[in-house]
Amino acid sequence: MNGSLSSAASAAKERHESAAASGLQLDMSRGKPSPDQLSLVEGMLESVSPGDVRSEHGTDCRNYGGDLFGLPEARRLFAAMLDVSADSVIVQDNSSLRLMFDTVAQCLLVGTSQAGPWRALDKVKFLCPVPGYDRHFGLLEYFGVEMIPVDMTDVGPEMETVERLVRDDASVRGIFCVPRHSNPTGATYSAVTVQALASMSTAAPDFRIFWDNAYAVHHLTSSPPPLSSLLDSCEQAGNPDRVLMFGSTSKISFAGSGVSLLAASASNLSWLRGHLSKQSIGPDKLNQLRHVRFFRDLAGIESHMRRHAEIIGPKFELVDRVLEERLGGLVSSDGRPLASWSLPHGGYFISFDVLPECARRVYDLASQAGLKLTPAGATFPLGDDPRDQNLRLAPTMPSLDELERATELIADCVVLASAELQSGA
Ligand SMILES: Cc1ncc(COP(=O)(O)O)c(C=O)c1O
């Protein structure tokens, strides 16, 4: 072990022991909005009041009726947010994850708008950019879909691998993408990546891109990288049905009481209507009305999101500063940095890489000292990070004081785990 790591390790050990003895309880495991963020939107609870419950076309939002796909004014508002036309987007109830789950279920059970049920195939495979979102992987695992990890780069998944796999194997039916401020790396897909996804040749006749644009407007900086429209690119490439685009207001309004969004081609929307109309008479129109009245237009959403950034931006900066102070310059005996981490332009996460074979140990050490992190491995299908290297940090929920304490502790856990690895313990 090199000298600076061993002296850092003895100080880290002392602090770790005292944190463990102090009964500390901190949680950085999930990307939840903080109470301050939720307070920004409380006015929405009053934006619909007794006697004032009709939509722009006079629909009584308390009753059945209106379009299954959502209020026209809500479709216009959220179309602007997803950068699509109003007739391509539908607005549904809370949870885009449920819409994604349901869409995969329909593809498996009844087939897509272009081909028969996937369950009739010997095998159904999805490409999974890694590190990625654990709930996408959980959903696919639930349905028995085989997941093929593909490495993420700063501009999207490694496209040569994607193109080869979709071209050569007809059982590869889909890919899950978080194209903007991705969970957890923060990467935004480049225009070249978007174009390649739209135009690549696929062996499957009905390959689907589950384009989960969960962080469409969740910027932390004033000049985030642009994201081009996959819906337009697919249309231009002659593959209009390839994309199913998702979004929600879970991290814009109320995480448990937002609206979910799905944008797609006309033929995919008519396919969706077929099964949505069997599930529900219609979505919660009062909630859609509340959202429209509170935000009004895209400028309203964007100014609201700038206020979010004022609250959570300093949290991301703090994590970066503390990690740099505590870990910057520390290297393993063969000269590798003990850790590296992403500096996202938006979204809710920091992707944190430690030395190979260390992530689980860092997670365990943090748990022993009372800090709950997202489990090591969660950012990979089946929880299996082959290098045991990646952790996801979620800085939004804790207060700044809690976050400082938690980040110092993470750095101590990294030093301890790396020192153990070097000494062969
Ligand atoms: C990429 C991504 N998609 C979807 C969700 C969940 O969205 P919803 O609350 O609309 O189900 C999250 C929440 O963290 C997420 O990170």
CSV table of C-alpha atoms and ligand atoms in Angstrom, one decimal:
chain,number,residue,atom,x,y,z
A,1,MET,CA,0.0,0.0,0.0
A,2,ASN,CA,1.4,3.5,-0.7
A,3,GLY,CA,2.2,5.8,2.1
A,4,SER,CA,-0.5,8.4,1.6
A,5,LEU,CA,-3.2,5.7,1.3
A,6,SER,CA,-2.2,4.0,4.5
A,7,SER,CA,-2.1,7.3,6.5
A,8,ALA,CA,-5.5,8.3,5.0
A,9,ALA,CA,-6.8,4.8,5.9
A,10,SER,CA,-6.0,5.1,9.6
A,11,ALA,CA,-7.8,8.5,9.9
A,12,ALA,CA,-10.7,7.1,7.8
A,13,LYS,CA,-10.9,4.1,10.2
A,14,GLU,CA,-11.2,6.3,13.2
A,15,ARG,CA,-13.9,8.5,11.7
A,16,HIS,CA,-15.8,5.5,10.4
A,17,GLU,CA,-15.8,3.9,13.8
A,18,SER,CA,-17.1,7.0,15.5
A,19,ALA,CA,-19.8,7.4,12.8
A,20,ALA,CA,-20.9,3.8,13.4
A,21,ALA,CA,-21.0,4.4,17.2
A,22,SER,CA,-23.0,7.6,16.9
A,23,GLY,CA,-26.2,6.0,15.7
A,24,LEU,CA,-26.1,8.0,12.4
A,25,GLN,CA,-29.0,7.4,10.1
A,26,LEU,CA,-28.6,8.9,6.6
A,27,ASP,CA,-30.3,7.9,3.4
A,28,MET,CA,-28.9,8.6,-0.1
A,29,SER,CA,-30.4,5.6,-1.8
A,30,ARG,CA,-33.2,7.0,-4.0
A,31,GLY,CA,-33.6,10.1,-6.2
A,32,LYS,CA,-36.4,11.7,-4.4
A,33,PRO,CA,-37.2,15.5,-4.5
A,34,SER,CA,-36.5,17.2,-1.2
A,35,PRO,CA,-39.3,18.7,0.8
A,36,ASP,CA,-38.2,22.2,-0.3
A,37,GLN,CA,-38.7,21.2,-4.0
A,38,LEU,CA,-42.2,19.9,-3.2
A,39,SER,CA,-43.1,23.1,-1.4
A,40,LEU,CA,-42.5,25.0,-4.6
A,41,VAL,CA,-45.5,23.3,-6.1
A,42,GLU,CA,-48.0,23.4,-3.2
A,43,GLY,CA,-49.9,26.2,-4.9
A,44,MET,CA,-51.1,23.6,-7.4
A,45,LEU,CA,-53.3,22.1,-4.7
A,46,GLU,CA,-55.4,25.3,-5.0
A,47,SER,CA,-55.3,25.7,-8.7
A,48,VAL,CA,-58.6,23.8,-9.0
A,49,SER,CA,-61.3,25.0,-6.6
A,50,PRO,CA,-65.0,24.3,-6.1
A,51,GLY,CA,-67.1,25.6,-8.9
A,52,ASP,CA,-64.1,25.9,-11.2
A,53,VAL,CA,-63.6,22.4,-12.6
A,54,ARG,CA,-64.2,22.7,-16.3
A,55,SER,CA,-61.5,22.2,-19.0
A,56,GLU,CA,-61.1,24.7,-21.9
A,57,HIS,CA,-63.7,22.8,-23.9
A,58,GLY,CA,-66.1,22.8,-21.0
A,59,THR,CA,-65.6,19.2,-20.0
A,60,ASP,CA,-66.6,18.7,-16.4
A,61,CYS,CA,-63.4,17.3,-15.0
A,62,ARG,CA,-65.1,15.7,-12.0
A,63,ASN,CA,-67.0,13.3,-14.2
A,64,TYR,CA,-66.4,10.6,-16.8
A,65,GLY,CA,-66.0,11.9,-20.3
A,66,GLY,CA,-63.4,13.7,-22.4
A,67,ASP,CA,-60.7,11.9,-24.3
A,68,LEU,CA,-59.0,8.8,-23.0
A,69,PHE,CA,-55.7,10.4,-24.1
A,70,GLY,CA,-56.0,13.4,-21.8
A,71,LEU,CA,-57.2,17.0,-21.8
A,72,PRO,CA,-56.2,18.8,-25.0
A,73,GLU,CA,-54.6,21.7,-23.0
A,74,ALA,CA,-52.6,19.1,-21.0
A,75,ARG,CA,-51.4,17.4,-24.2
A,76,ARG,CA,-50.3,20.8,-25.6
A,77,LEU,CA,-48.4,21.7,-22.5
A,78,PHE,CA,-46.5,18.4,-22.2
A,79,ALA,CA,-46.0,18.1,-26.0
A,80,ALA,CA,-44.0,21.3,-25.7
A,81,MET,CA,-42.0,19.8,-22.8
A,82,LEU,CA,-41.2,16.6,-24.7
A,83,ASP,CA,-40.6,18.6,-28.0
A,84,VAL,CA,-43.3,16.7,-29.9
A,85,SER,CA,-46.6,17.7,-31.4
A,86,ALA,CA,-49.7,17.7,-29.3
A,87,ASP,CA,-51.4,14.9,-31.3
A,88,SER,CA,-48.4,12.6,-30.7
A,89,VAL,CA,-48.5,12.7,-26.9
A,90,ILE,CA,-51.0,11.3,-24.4
A,91,VAL,CA,-51.3,12.3,-20.8
A,92,GLN,CA,-52.1,9.6,-18.2
A,93,ASP,CA,-52.1,9.2,-14.4
A,94,ASN,CA,-49.1,9.2,-12.0
A,95,SER,CA,-46.1,6.9,-12.8
A,96,SER,CA,-44.5,6.6,-16.2
A,97,LEU,CA,-42.9,3.4,-14.9
A,98,ARG,CA,-46.4,1.9,-14.9
A,99,LEU,CA,-46.9,3.0,-18.5
A,100,MET,CA,-43.6,1.3,-19.5
A,101,PHE,CA,-44.5,-1.8,-17.6
A,102,ASP,CA,-47.8,-2.0,-19.2
A,103,THR,CA,-46.4,-1.3,-22.7
A,104,VAL,CA,-43.9,-4.2,-22.3
A,105,ALA,CA,-46.7,-6.4,-21.0
A,106,GLN,CA,-48.8,-5.6,-24.1
A,107,CYS,CA,-45.9,-6.3,-26.5
A,108,LEU,CA,-45.4,-9.7,-24.8
A,109,LEU,CA,-49.1,-10.6,-24.6
A,110,VAL,CA,-50.8,-9.3,-27.6
A,111,GLY,CA,-47.9,-8.1,-29.9
A,112,THR,CA,-46.9,-4.7,-31.2
A,113,SER,CA,-48.6,-2.5,-33.8
A,114,GLN,CA,-46.4,-4.3,-36.4
A,115,ALA,CA,-46.0,-8.0,-35.3
A,116,GLY,CA,-47.4,-10.8,-33.1
A,117,PRO,CA,-46.9,-11.4,-29.4
A,118,TRP,CA,-43.3,-11.5,-28.2
A,119,ARG,CA,-44.2,-14.3,-25.8
A,120,ALA,CA,-44.5,-16.6,-28.9
A,121,LEU,CA,-40.7,-16.2,-29.4
A,122,ASP,CA,-38.3,-18.7,-27.9
A,123,LYS,CA,-36.5,-15.8,-26.3
A,124,VAL,CA,-37.0,-12.0,-25.9
A,125,LYS,CA,-33.9,-9.9,-25.4
A,126,PHE,CA,-33.5,-6.2,-24.6
A,127,LEU,CA,-30.3,-4.1,-24.7
A,128,CYS,CA,-29.6,-2.4,-21.5
A,129,PRO,CA,-27.1,0.5,-21.5
A,130,VAL,CA,-25.0,0.3,-18.3
A,131,PRO,CA,-24.8,1.7,-15.8
A,132,GLY,CA,-28.5,2.3,-16.0
A,133,TYR,CA,-31.8,2.6,-14.1
A,134,ASP,CA,-32.5,-0.3,-11.7
A,135,ARG,CA,-36.3,-0.2,-12.1
A,136,HIS,CA,-36.0,-0.7,-15.9
A,137,PHE,CA,-34.0,-3.8,-15.2
A,138,GLY,CA,-36.4,-5.0,-12.5
A,139,LEU,CA,-39.3,-4.6,-14.9
A,140,LEU,CA,-37.6,-6.7,-17.6
A,141,GLU,CA,-36.5,-9.3,-15.1
A,142,TYR,CA,-40.1,-9.6,-13.9
A,143,PHE,CA,-41.2,-10.5,-17.4
A,144,GLY,CA,-38.3,-13.0,-18.0
A,145,VAL,CA,-36.7,-10.8,-20.7
A,146,GLU,CA,-33.0,-11.5,-21.2
A,147,MET,CA,-31.0,-8.4,-20.6
A,148,ILE,CA,-27.8,-7.7,-22.6
A,149,PRO,CA,-25.7,-5.0,-21.0
A,150,VAL,CA,-24.1,-2.4,-23.4
A,151,ASP,CA,-21.6,0.1,-22.1
A,152,MET,CA,-22.7,3.8,-21.8
A,153,THR,CA,-20.4,6.5,-23.1
A,154,ASP,CA,-20.7,10.3,-22.7
A,155,VAL,CA,-23.0,10.4,-25.7
A,156,GLY,CA,-25.2,7.4,-25.3
A,157,PRO,CA,-24.7,3.6,-25.5
A,158,GLU,CA,-21.8,2.2,-27.4
A,159,MET,CA,-23.4,2.2,-30.8
A,160,GLU,CA,-21.2,-0.2,-32.7
A,161,THR,CA,-22.3,-2.9,-30.2
A,162,VAL,CA,-25.9,-1.8,-30.4
A,163,GLU,CA,-26.0,-1.9,-34.2
A,164,ARG,CA,-24.3,-5.3,-34.4
A,165,LEU,CA,-26.7,-6.9,-31.8
A,166,VAL,CA,-29.9,-5.5,-33.3
A,167,ARG,CA,-28.8,-6.4,-36.9
A,168,ASP,CA,-27.7,-10.0,-36.1
A,169,ASP,CA,-30.4,-11.2,-33.6
A,170,ALA,CA,-34.1,-11.1,-34.3
A,171,SER,CA,-34.8,-11.9,-30.6
A,172,VAL,CA,-33.5,-8.5,-29.6
A,173,ARG,CA,-36.8,-6.6,-29.5
A,174,GLY,CA,-36.0,-3.5,-27.5
A,175,ILE,CA,-33.7,-1.2,-25.7
A,176,PHE,CA,-34.3,1.0,-22.7
A,177,CYS,CA,-32.7,4.5,-22.9
A,178,VAL,CA,-32.7,7.5,-20.6
A,179,PRO,CA,-31.6,10.0,-23.2
A,180,ARG,CA,-31.2,13.1,-21.2
A,181,HIS,CA,-29.2,13.5,-17.9
A,182,SER,CA,-29.3,9.7,-17.8
A,183,ASN,CA,-29.8,7.8,-14.6
A,184,PRO,CA,-27.1,7.5,-13.2
A,185,THR,CA,-24.3,8.8,-15.5
A,186,GLY,CA,-25.9,12.2,-16.4
A,187,ALA,CA,-25.0,11.7,-20.1
A,188,THR,CA,-27.2,13.1,-22.8
A,189,TYR,CA,-27.4,11.3,-26.1
A,190,SER,CA,-25.7,13.1,-29.0
A,191,ALA,CA,-27.5,13.9,-32.3
A,192,VAL,CA,-25.3,11.2,-33.9
A,193,THR,CA,-26.5,8.6,-31.4
A,194,VAL,CA,-30.1,9.6,-31.9
A,195,GLN,CA,-29.7,9.4,-35.7
A,196,ALA,CA,-28.0,6.0,-35.5
A,197,LEU,CA,-30.8,4.6,-33.2
A,198,ALA,CA,-33.5,5.9,-35.6
A,199,SER,CA,-31.9,4.5,-38.8
A,200,MET,CA,-30.1,1.3,-37.8
A,201,SER,CA,-31.2,-2.0,-39.4
A,202,THR,CA,-32.8,-4.4,-37.1
A,203,ALA,CA,-33.4,-8.1,-37.6
A,204,ALA,CA,-36.6,-7.8,-35.5
A,205,PRO,CA,-39.6,-6.5,-37.6
A,206,ASP,CA,-40.9,-4.5,-34.6
A,207,PHE,CA,-37.8,-3.4,-32.6
A,208,ARG,CA,-38.8,-0.8,-30.0
A,209,ILE,CA,-36.8,1.9,-28.3
A,210,PHE,CA,-38.2,2.7,-24.9
A,211,TRP,CA,-37.1,6.3,-24.7
A,212,ASP,CA,-37.5,7.2,-21.1
A,213,ASN,CA,-37.1,11.0,-21.1
A,214,ALA,CA,-37.7,11.3,-17.4
A,215,TYR,CA,-35.3,14.2,-17.0
A,216,ALA,CA,-36.3,16.2,-20.1
A,217,VAL,CA,-36.3,19.6,-18.3
A,218,HIS,CA,-34.3,18.8,-15.2
A,219,HIS,CA,-31.2,20.9,-15.9
A,220,LEU,CA,-28.6,22.0,-13.3
A,221,THR,CA,-26.7,24.2,-15.7
A,222,SER,CA,-27.8,27.0,-17.9
A,223,SER,CA,-26.4,25.4,-21.1
A,224,PRO,CA,-27.2,21.7,-21.0
A,225,PRO,CA,-26.3,19.6,-24.1
A,226,PRO,CA,-29.2,19.6,-26.6
A,227,LEU,CA,-31.2,16.4,-27.3
A,228,SER,CA,-32.6,15.9,-30.8
A,229,SER,CA,-36.0,14.5,-31.5
A,230,LEU,CA,-36.0,10.7,-31.8
A,231,LEU,CA,-39.6,10.7,-32.9
A,232,ASP,CA,-38.7,13.0,-35.9
A,233,SER,CA,-35.6,11.1,-36.7
A,234,CYS,CA,-37.5,7.7,-36.7
A,235,GLU,CA,-40.1,9.2,-38.9
A,236,GLN,CA,-37.5,10.6,-41.4
A,237,ALA,CA,-35.6,7.2,-41.4
A,238,GLY,CA,-38.8,5.4,-42.3
A,239,ASN,CA,-39.1,3.7,-38.9
A,240,PRO,CA,-41.9,5.8,-37.3
A,241,ASP,CA,-43.1,3.1,-35.0
A,242,ARG,CA,-39.7,2.3,-33.5
A,243,VAL,CA,-39.9,4.7,-30.7
A,244,LEU,CA,-42.1,4.8,-27.6
A,245,MET,CA,-41.2,8.0,-25.7
A,246,PHE,CA,-42.1,8.3,-22.0
A,247,GLY,CA,-41.9,11.1,-19.4
A,248,SER,CA,-43.6,12.4,-16.3
A,249,THR,CA,-43.9,15.2,-13.9
A,250,SER,CA,-42.9,13.0,-10.9
A,251,LYS,CA,-39.8,15.2,-10.4
A,252,ILE,CA,-41.5,18.4,-11.5
A,253,SER,CA,-44.7,18.5,-9.5
A,254,PHE,CA,-45.5,15.8,-6.9
A,255,ALA,CA,-43.5,12.6,-7.1
A,256,GLY,CA,-46.5,10.6,-6.0
A,257,SER,CA,-49.2,12.6,-7.7
A,258,GLY,CA,-47.9,13.7,-11.1
A,259,VAL,CA,-49.0,12.9,-14.6
A,260,SER,CA,-47.3,10.4,-17.0
A,261,LEU,CA,-46.7,10.9,-20.7
A,262,LEU,CA,-46.3,8.7,-23.7
A,263,ALA,CA,-45.4,10.1,-27.2
A,264,ALA,CA,-45.5,7.9,-30.3
A,265,SER,CA,-46.5,7.5,-34.0
A,266,ALA,CA,-50.1,7.6,-35.0
A,267,SER,CA,-50.2,3.8,-35.5
A,268,ASN,CA,-48.6,3.2,-32.1
A,269,LEU,CA,-51.1,5.5,-30.4
A,270,SER,CA,-54.0,3.7,-32.0
A,271,TRP,CA,-52.5,0.4,-30.8
A,272,LEU,CA,-52.3,1.9,-27.3
A,273,ARG,CA,-55.9,3.1,-27.4
A,274,GLY,CA,-56.9,-0.5,-28.1
A,275,HIS,CA,-55.7,-1.7,-24.7
A,276,LEU,CA,-55.9,1.5,-22.6
A,277,SER,CA,-59.6,1.7,-23.4
A,278,LYS,CA,-60.0,-1.7,-21.9
A,279,GLN,CA,-58.2,-0.7,-18.7
A,280,SER,CA,-59.8,2.6,-17.9
A,281,ILE,CA,-62.6,5.0,-18.8
A,282,GLY,CA,-60.2,7.9,-18.6
A,283,PRO,CA,-57.4,9.5,-16.7
A,284,ASP,CA,-57.6,11.9,-13.7
A,285,LYS,CA,-58.7,15.1,-15.4
A,286,LEU,CA,-58.7,17.2,-12.3
A,287,ASN,CA,-55.0,16.5,-11.8
A,288,GLN,CA,-54.3,17.4,-15.4
A,289,LEU,CA,-56.3,20.6,-15.0
A,290,ARG,CA,-54.3,21.5,-11.9
A,291,HIS,CA,-51.0,21.0,-13.8
A,292,VAL,CA,-52.1,23.1,-16.7
A,293,ARG,CA,-53.4,25.9,-14.5
A,294,PHE,CA,-50.3,25.9,-12.3
A,295,PHE,CA,-47.6,25.8,-15.1
A,296,ARG,CA,-49.6,27.4,-18.0
A,297,ASP,CA,-46.9,26.8,-20.6
A,298,LEU,CA,-43.4,25.6,-21.3
A,299,ALA,CA,-41.9,28.8,-20.0
A,300,GLY,CA,-43.8,28.2,-16.7
A,301,ILE,CA,-42.3,24.7,-16.4
A,302,GLU,CA,-38.8,26.0,-17.3
A,303,SER,CA,-38.9,28.7,-14.7
A,304,HIS,CA,-40.2,26.3,-12.1
A,305,MET,CA,-37.3,23.9,-12.9
A,306,ARG,CA,-34.8,26.8,-12.5
A,307,ARG,CA,-36.0,27.1,-8.9
A,308,HIS,CA,-35.5,23.3,-8.5
A,309,ALA,CA,-31.9,23.8,-9.8
A,310,GLU,CA,-31.3,26.6,-7.2
A,311,ILE,CA,-32.2,24.1,-4.5
A,312,ILE,CA,-30.4,20.9,-5.7
A,313,GLY,CA,-27.5,22.4,-7.7
A,314,PRO,CA,-25.6,23.3,-4.5
A,315,LYS,CA,-26.1,19.7,-3.4
A,316,PHE,CA,-24.4,18.3,-6.5
A,317,GLU,CA,-21.6,20.9,-6.1
A,318,LEU,CA,-21.1,20.0,-2.4
A,319,VAL,CA,-20.7,16.3,-3.2
A,320,ASP,CA,-18.2,17.1,-5.9
A,321,ARG,CA,-16.2,19.4,-3.6
A,322,VAL,CA,-16.1,17.0,-0.7
A,323,LEU,CA,-15.1,14.0,-2.9
A,324,GLU,CA,-12.4,16.1,-4.5
A,325,GLU,CA,-11.1,17.3,-1.1
A,326,ARG,CA,-11.1,13.8,0.4
A,327,LEU,CA,-10.2,11.6,-2.5
A,328,GLY,CA,-8.6,13.8,-5.1
A,329,GLY,CA,-5.0,12.8,-5.6
A,330,LEU,CA,-5.3,9.4,-3.7
A,331,VAL,CA,-4.2,6.5,-5.9
A,332,SER,CA,-3.7,2.8,-5.7
A,333,SER,CA,-0.3,1.2,-5.6
A,334,ASP,CA,-0.4,0.9,-9.4
A,335,GLY,CA,-1.3,4.6,-9.8
A,336,ARG,CA,-5.0,4.4,-10.4
A,337,PRO,CA,-7.3,7.0,-8.8
A,338,LEU,CA,-9.3,5.5,-6.0
A,339,ALA,CA,-12.5,7.0,-7.4
A,340,SER,CA,-14.0,9.0,-10.3
A,341,TRP,CA,-17.4,10.5,-10.6
A,342,SER,CA,-19.7,12.2,-13.0
A,343,LEU,CA,-20.5,15.9,-13.0
A,344,PRO,CA,-24.0,16.0,-14.5
A,345,HIS,CA,-25.6,18.9,-16.3
A,346,GLY,CA,-28.9,17.7,-14.9
A,347,GLY,CA,-31.0,14.9,-13.5
A,348,TYR,CA,-30.9,13.4,-10.1
A,349,PHE,CA,-27.7,11.3,-9.8
A,350,ILE,CA,-24.0,11.1,-9.7
A,351,SER,CA,-22.4,7.9,-11.1
A,352,PHE,CA,-19.5,7.0,-8.8
A,353,ASP,CA,-16.8,4.5,-9.8
A,354,VAL,CA,-14.4,3.0,-7.3
A,355,LEU,CA,-11.5,0.5,-7.8
A,356,PRO,CA,-12.7,-2.8,-9.3
A,357,GLU,CA,-13.9,-5.3,-6.6
A,358,CYS,CA,-14.6,-2.4,-4.2
A,359,ALA,CA,-18.1,-1.2,-4.7
A,360,ARG,CA,-19.9,-3.8,-2.6
A,361,ARG,CA,-17.4,-3.3,0.2
A,362,VAL,CA,-18.0,0.5,0.1
A,363,TYR,CA,-21.7,-0.1,0.3
A,364,ASP,CA,-21.3,-2.5,3.3
A,365,LEU,CA,-19.0,-0.1,5.1
A,366,ALA,CA,-21.4,2.8,4.6
A,367,SER,CA,-24.3,0.6,5.8
A,368,GLN,CA,-22.4,-0.3,9.0
A,369,ALA,CA,-21.9,3.4,9.7
A,370,GLY,CA,-25.6,4.2,9.2
A,371,LEU,CA,-25.6,5.5,5.6
A,372,LYS,CA,-28.0,3.9,3.2
A,373,LEU,CA,-26.8,3.9,-0.4
A,374,THR,CA,-28.3,2.4,-3.5
A,375,PRO,CA,-27.0,-1.2,-3.4
A,376,ALA,CA,-23.8,-1.9,-5.3
A,377,GLY,CA,-24.7,-3.7,-8.5
A,378,ALA,CA,-28.1,-2.0,-8.8
A,379,THR,CA,-27.1,-0.1,-11.9
A,380,PHE,CA,-26.6,-3.4,-13.8
A,381,PRO,CA,-29.1,-6.0,-14.9
A,382,LEU,CA,-29.8,-8.6,-12.2
A,383,GLY,CA,-27.7,-6.5,-9.8
A,384,ASP,CA,-24.5,-7.9,-11.4
A,385,ASP,CA,-21.8,-5.4,-11.9
A,386,PRO,CA,-19.1,-7.6,-13.4
A,387,ARG,CA,-16.3,-5.3,-12.2
A,388,ASP,CA,-18.0,-4.5,-8.9
A,389,GLN,CA,-17.1,-0.9,-9.4
A,390,ASN,CA,-20.1,1.3,-9.8
A,391,LEU,CA,-22.2,3.1,-7.2
A,392,ARG,CA,-25.1,5.5,-7.7
A,393,LEU,CA,-25.2,8.6,-5.4
A,394,ALA,CA,-28.5,10.4,-5.0
A,395,PRO,CA,-27.9,13.9,-3.5
A,396,THR,CA,-31.3,15.6,-3.8
A,397,MET,CA,-33.2,14.4,-0.7
A,398,PRO,CA,-30.8,15.1,2.3
A,399,SER,CA,-30.2,18.6,3.6
A,400,LEU,CA,-26.8,20.2,2.9
A,401,ASP,CA,-25.5,19.4,6.4
A,402,GLU,CA,-26.6,15.8,6.1
A,403,LEU,CA,-25.1,15.5,2.6
A,404,GLU,CA,-21.8,16.9,3.8
A,405,ARG,CA,-21.6,14.3,6.5
A,406,ALA,CA,-22.7,11.5,4.2
A,407,THR,CA,-20.2,12.4,1.5
A,408,GLU,CA,-17.3,12.5,3.9
A,409,LEU,CA,-18.4,9.1,5.1
A,410,ILE,CA,-18.5,7.8,1.6
A,411,ALA,CA,-15.0,9.0,1.0
A,412,ASP,CA,-13.8,7.3,4.2
A,413,CYS,CA,-15.5,4.1,3.1
A,414,VAL,CA,-13.7,4.3,-0.3
A,415,VAL,CA,-10.3,4.8,1.4
A,416,LEU,CA,-11.0,1.9,3.8
A,417,ALA,CA,-12.2,-0.5,1.0
A,418,SER,CA,-9.3,0.4,-1.3
A,419,ALA,CA,-6.7,0.0,1.6
A,420,GLU,CA,-8.2,-3.5,2.4
A,421,LEU,CA,-8.0,-4.4,-1.3
A,422,GLN,CA,-4.4,-3.4,-1.6
A,423,SER,CA,-3.4,-5.2,1.6
A,424,GLY,CA,-5.3,-8.3,0.4
A,425,ALA,CA,-7.5,-8.3,3.5
B,1,LIG,C1,-35.1,7.2,-15.6
B,1,LIG,C2,-36.3,7.2,-14.7
B,1,LIG,N1,-37.5,6.8,-15.3
B,1,LIG,C3,-38.6,6.8,-14.5
B,1,LIG,C4,-38.6,7.1,-13.2
B,1,LIG,C5,-39.9,7.0,-12.4
B,1,LIG,O1,-40.8,7.8,-13.0
B,1,LIG,P1,-42.4,7.8,-12.6
B,1,LIG,O2,-42.4,8.4,-11.2
B,1,LIG,O3,-43.0,8.7,-13.6
B,1,LIG,O4,-42.8,6.4,-12.6
B,1,LIG,C6,-37.4,7.5,-12.6
B,1,LIG,C7,-37.4,7.8,-11.2
B,1,LIG,O5,-36.3,7.9,-10.5
B,1,LIG,C8,-36.2,7.5,-13.4
B,1,LIG,O6,-35.1,7.9,-12.8
